[in-house]
Short mmCIF file of C-alpha atoms in Angstrom, two decimals:
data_model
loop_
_atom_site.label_atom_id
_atom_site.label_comp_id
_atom_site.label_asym_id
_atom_site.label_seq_id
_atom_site.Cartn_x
_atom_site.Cartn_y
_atom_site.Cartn_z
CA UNK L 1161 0.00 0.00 0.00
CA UNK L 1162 1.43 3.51 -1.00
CA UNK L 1163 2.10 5.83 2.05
CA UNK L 1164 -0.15 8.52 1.72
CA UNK L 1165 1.66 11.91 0.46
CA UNK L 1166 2.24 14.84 3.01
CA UNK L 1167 0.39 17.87 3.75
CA UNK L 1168 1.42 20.89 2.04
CA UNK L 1169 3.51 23.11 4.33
CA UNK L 1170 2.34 26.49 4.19
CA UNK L 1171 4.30 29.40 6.52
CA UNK L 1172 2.17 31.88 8.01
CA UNK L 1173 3.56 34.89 9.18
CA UNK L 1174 1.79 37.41 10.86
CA UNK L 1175 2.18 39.57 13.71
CA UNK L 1176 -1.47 40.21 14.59
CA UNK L 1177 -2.73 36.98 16.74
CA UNK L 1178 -6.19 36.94 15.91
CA UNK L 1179 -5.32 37.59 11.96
CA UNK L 1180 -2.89 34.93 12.52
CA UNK L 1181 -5.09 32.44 13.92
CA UNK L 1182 -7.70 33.68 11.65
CA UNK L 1183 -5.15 32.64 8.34
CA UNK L 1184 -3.96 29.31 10.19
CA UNK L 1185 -8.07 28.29 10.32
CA UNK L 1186 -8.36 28.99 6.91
CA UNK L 1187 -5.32 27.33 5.80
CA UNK L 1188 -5.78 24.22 7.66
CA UNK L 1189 -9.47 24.00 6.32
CA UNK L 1190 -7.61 24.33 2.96
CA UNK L 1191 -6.01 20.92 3.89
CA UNK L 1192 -2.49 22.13 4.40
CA UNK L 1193 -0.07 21.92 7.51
CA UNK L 1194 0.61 25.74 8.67
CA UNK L 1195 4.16 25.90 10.13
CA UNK L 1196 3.85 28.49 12.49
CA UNK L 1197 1.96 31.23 12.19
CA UNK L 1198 5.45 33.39 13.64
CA UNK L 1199 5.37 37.08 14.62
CA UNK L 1200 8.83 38.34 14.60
CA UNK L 1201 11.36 38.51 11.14
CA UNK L 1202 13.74 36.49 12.97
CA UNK L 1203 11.54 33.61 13.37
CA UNK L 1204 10.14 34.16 9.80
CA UNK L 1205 14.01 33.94 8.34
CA UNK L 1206 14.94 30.95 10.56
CA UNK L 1207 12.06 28.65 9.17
CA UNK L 1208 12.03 30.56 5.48
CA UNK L 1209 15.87 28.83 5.84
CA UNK L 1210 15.62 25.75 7.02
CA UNK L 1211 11.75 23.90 6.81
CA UNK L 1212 10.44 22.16 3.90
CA UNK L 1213 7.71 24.61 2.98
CA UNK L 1214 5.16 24.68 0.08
CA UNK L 1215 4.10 28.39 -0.03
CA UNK L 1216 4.28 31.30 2.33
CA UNK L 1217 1.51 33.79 3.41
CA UNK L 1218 3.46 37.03 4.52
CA UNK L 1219 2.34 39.99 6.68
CA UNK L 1220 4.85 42.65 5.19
CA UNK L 1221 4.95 45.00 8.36
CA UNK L 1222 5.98 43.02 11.42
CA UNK L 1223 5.96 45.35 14.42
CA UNK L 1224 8.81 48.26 13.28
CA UNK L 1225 10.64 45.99 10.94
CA UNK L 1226 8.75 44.68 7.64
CA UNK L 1227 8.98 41.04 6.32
CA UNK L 1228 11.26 41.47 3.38
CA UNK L 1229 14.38 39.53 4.34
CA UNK L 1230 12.21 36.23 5.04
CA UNK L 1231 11.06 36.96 1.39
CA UNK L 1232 14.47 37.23 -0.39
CA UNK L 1233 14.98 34.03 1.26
CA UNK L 1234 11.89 32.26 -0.22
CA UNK L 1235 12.48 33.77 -3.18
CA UNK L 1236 16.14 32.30 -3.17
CA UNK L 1237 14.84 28.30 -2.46
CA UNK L 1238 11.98 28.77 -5.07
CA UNK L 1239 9.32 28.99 -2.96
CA UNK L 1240 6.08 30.77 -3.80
CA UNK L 1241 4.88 33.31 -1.30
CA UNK L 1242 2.08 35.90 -1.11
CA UNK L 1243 1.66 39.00 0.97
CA UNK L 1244 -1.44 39.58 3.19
CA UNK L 1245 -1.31 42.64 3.89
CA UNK L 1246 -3.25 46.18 4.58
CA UNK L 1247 -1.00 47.98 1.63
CA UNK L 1248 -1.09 48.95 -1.69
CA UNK L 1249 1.34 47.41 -4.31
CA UNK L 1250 2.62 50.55 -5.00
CA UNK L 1251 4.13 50.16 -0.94
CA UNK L 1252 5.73 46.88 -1.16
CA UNK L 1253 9.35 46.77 -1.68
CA UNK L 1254 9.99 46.93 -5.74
CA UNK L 1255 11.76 43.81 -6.01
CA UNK L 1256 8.49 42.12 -4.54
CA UNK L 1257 5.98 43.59 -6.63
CA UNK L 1258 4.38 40.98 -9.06
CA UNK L 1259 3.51 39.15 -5.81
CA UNK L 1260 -0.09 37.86 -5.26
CA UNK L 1261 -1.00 40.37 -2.74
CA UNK L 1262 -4.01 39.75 -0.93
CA UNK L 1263 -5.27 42.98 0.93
CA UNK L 1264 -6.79 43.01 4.46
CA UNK L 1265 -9.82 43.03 4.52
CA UNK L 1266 -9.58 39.22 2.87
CA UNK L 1267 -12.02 37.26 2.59
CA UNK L 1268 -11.59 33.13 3.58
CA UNK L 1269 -12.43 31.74 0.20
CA UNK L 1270 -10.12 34.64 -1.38
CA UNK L 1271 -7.32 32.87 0.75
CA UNK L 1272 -7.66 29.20 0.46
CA UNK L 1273 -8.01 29.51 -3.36
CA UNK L 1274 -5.23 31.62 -3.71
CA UNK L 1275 -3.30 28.87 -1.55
CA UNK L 1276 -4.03 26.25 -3.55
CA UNK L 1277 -2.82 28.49 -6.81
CA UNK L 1278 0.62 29.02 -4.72
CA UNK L 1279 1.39 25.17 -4.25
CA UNK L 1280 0.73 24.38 -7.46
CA UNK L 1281 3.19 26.89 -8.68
CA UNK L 1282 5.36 24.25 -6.86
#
């Protein structure tokens, strides 16, 4: 019998709890494994580093520092990543724009198809 295949392992970070736990529902209801959701940039860069990860959902502004360095280092191991975020475009970081960005206010379905869209980027 063929061992089932794993989960897709989706990183949430977000430094807003109840947004976090909010995306982590959603995700999980999407039938993927959330690794995390983190708060801080230095969690965000340890995992973006070292976990086998599917896709990335990424708050850009984490307290007074923004998200950007975790995303260089997605970009770097080919992993696809989204920002969910309360800016424009025209405010994220011109080597990130192009990036799904999915503005707050989201809504769930919004989320959970645009998750499935990033793994199979994959």
């Amino acid at each position: 019998m063929e061992s089932p295949q794993p989960l897709p392992r989706v990183l949430i970070v977000e430094d807003d709890m109840w947004i976090a736990g909010m995306l982590a529902d959603i995700a999980a209801s999407a039938g993927v494994e959330v690794v995390g959701p983190v708060s801080t940039l230095r969690d965000a860069v340890r995992i973006a580093s070292s976990e086998r990860l599917d896709a990335a959902l990424l708050d850009i502004g984490l307290g007074r520092t923004e998200v950007y360095a975790a995303a260089d280092v997605l970009e770097e191991r080919d992993i696809p990543f989204a920002f969910v975020t309360g800016r424009t475009e025209a405010e994220i970081e011109l080597l990130h724009r192009g990036r799904p960005v999915w503005s707050k206010p989201f809504l769930q379905q919004q989320i959970a198809n645009g998750l499935r869209d990033l793994i199979a980027r994959r």
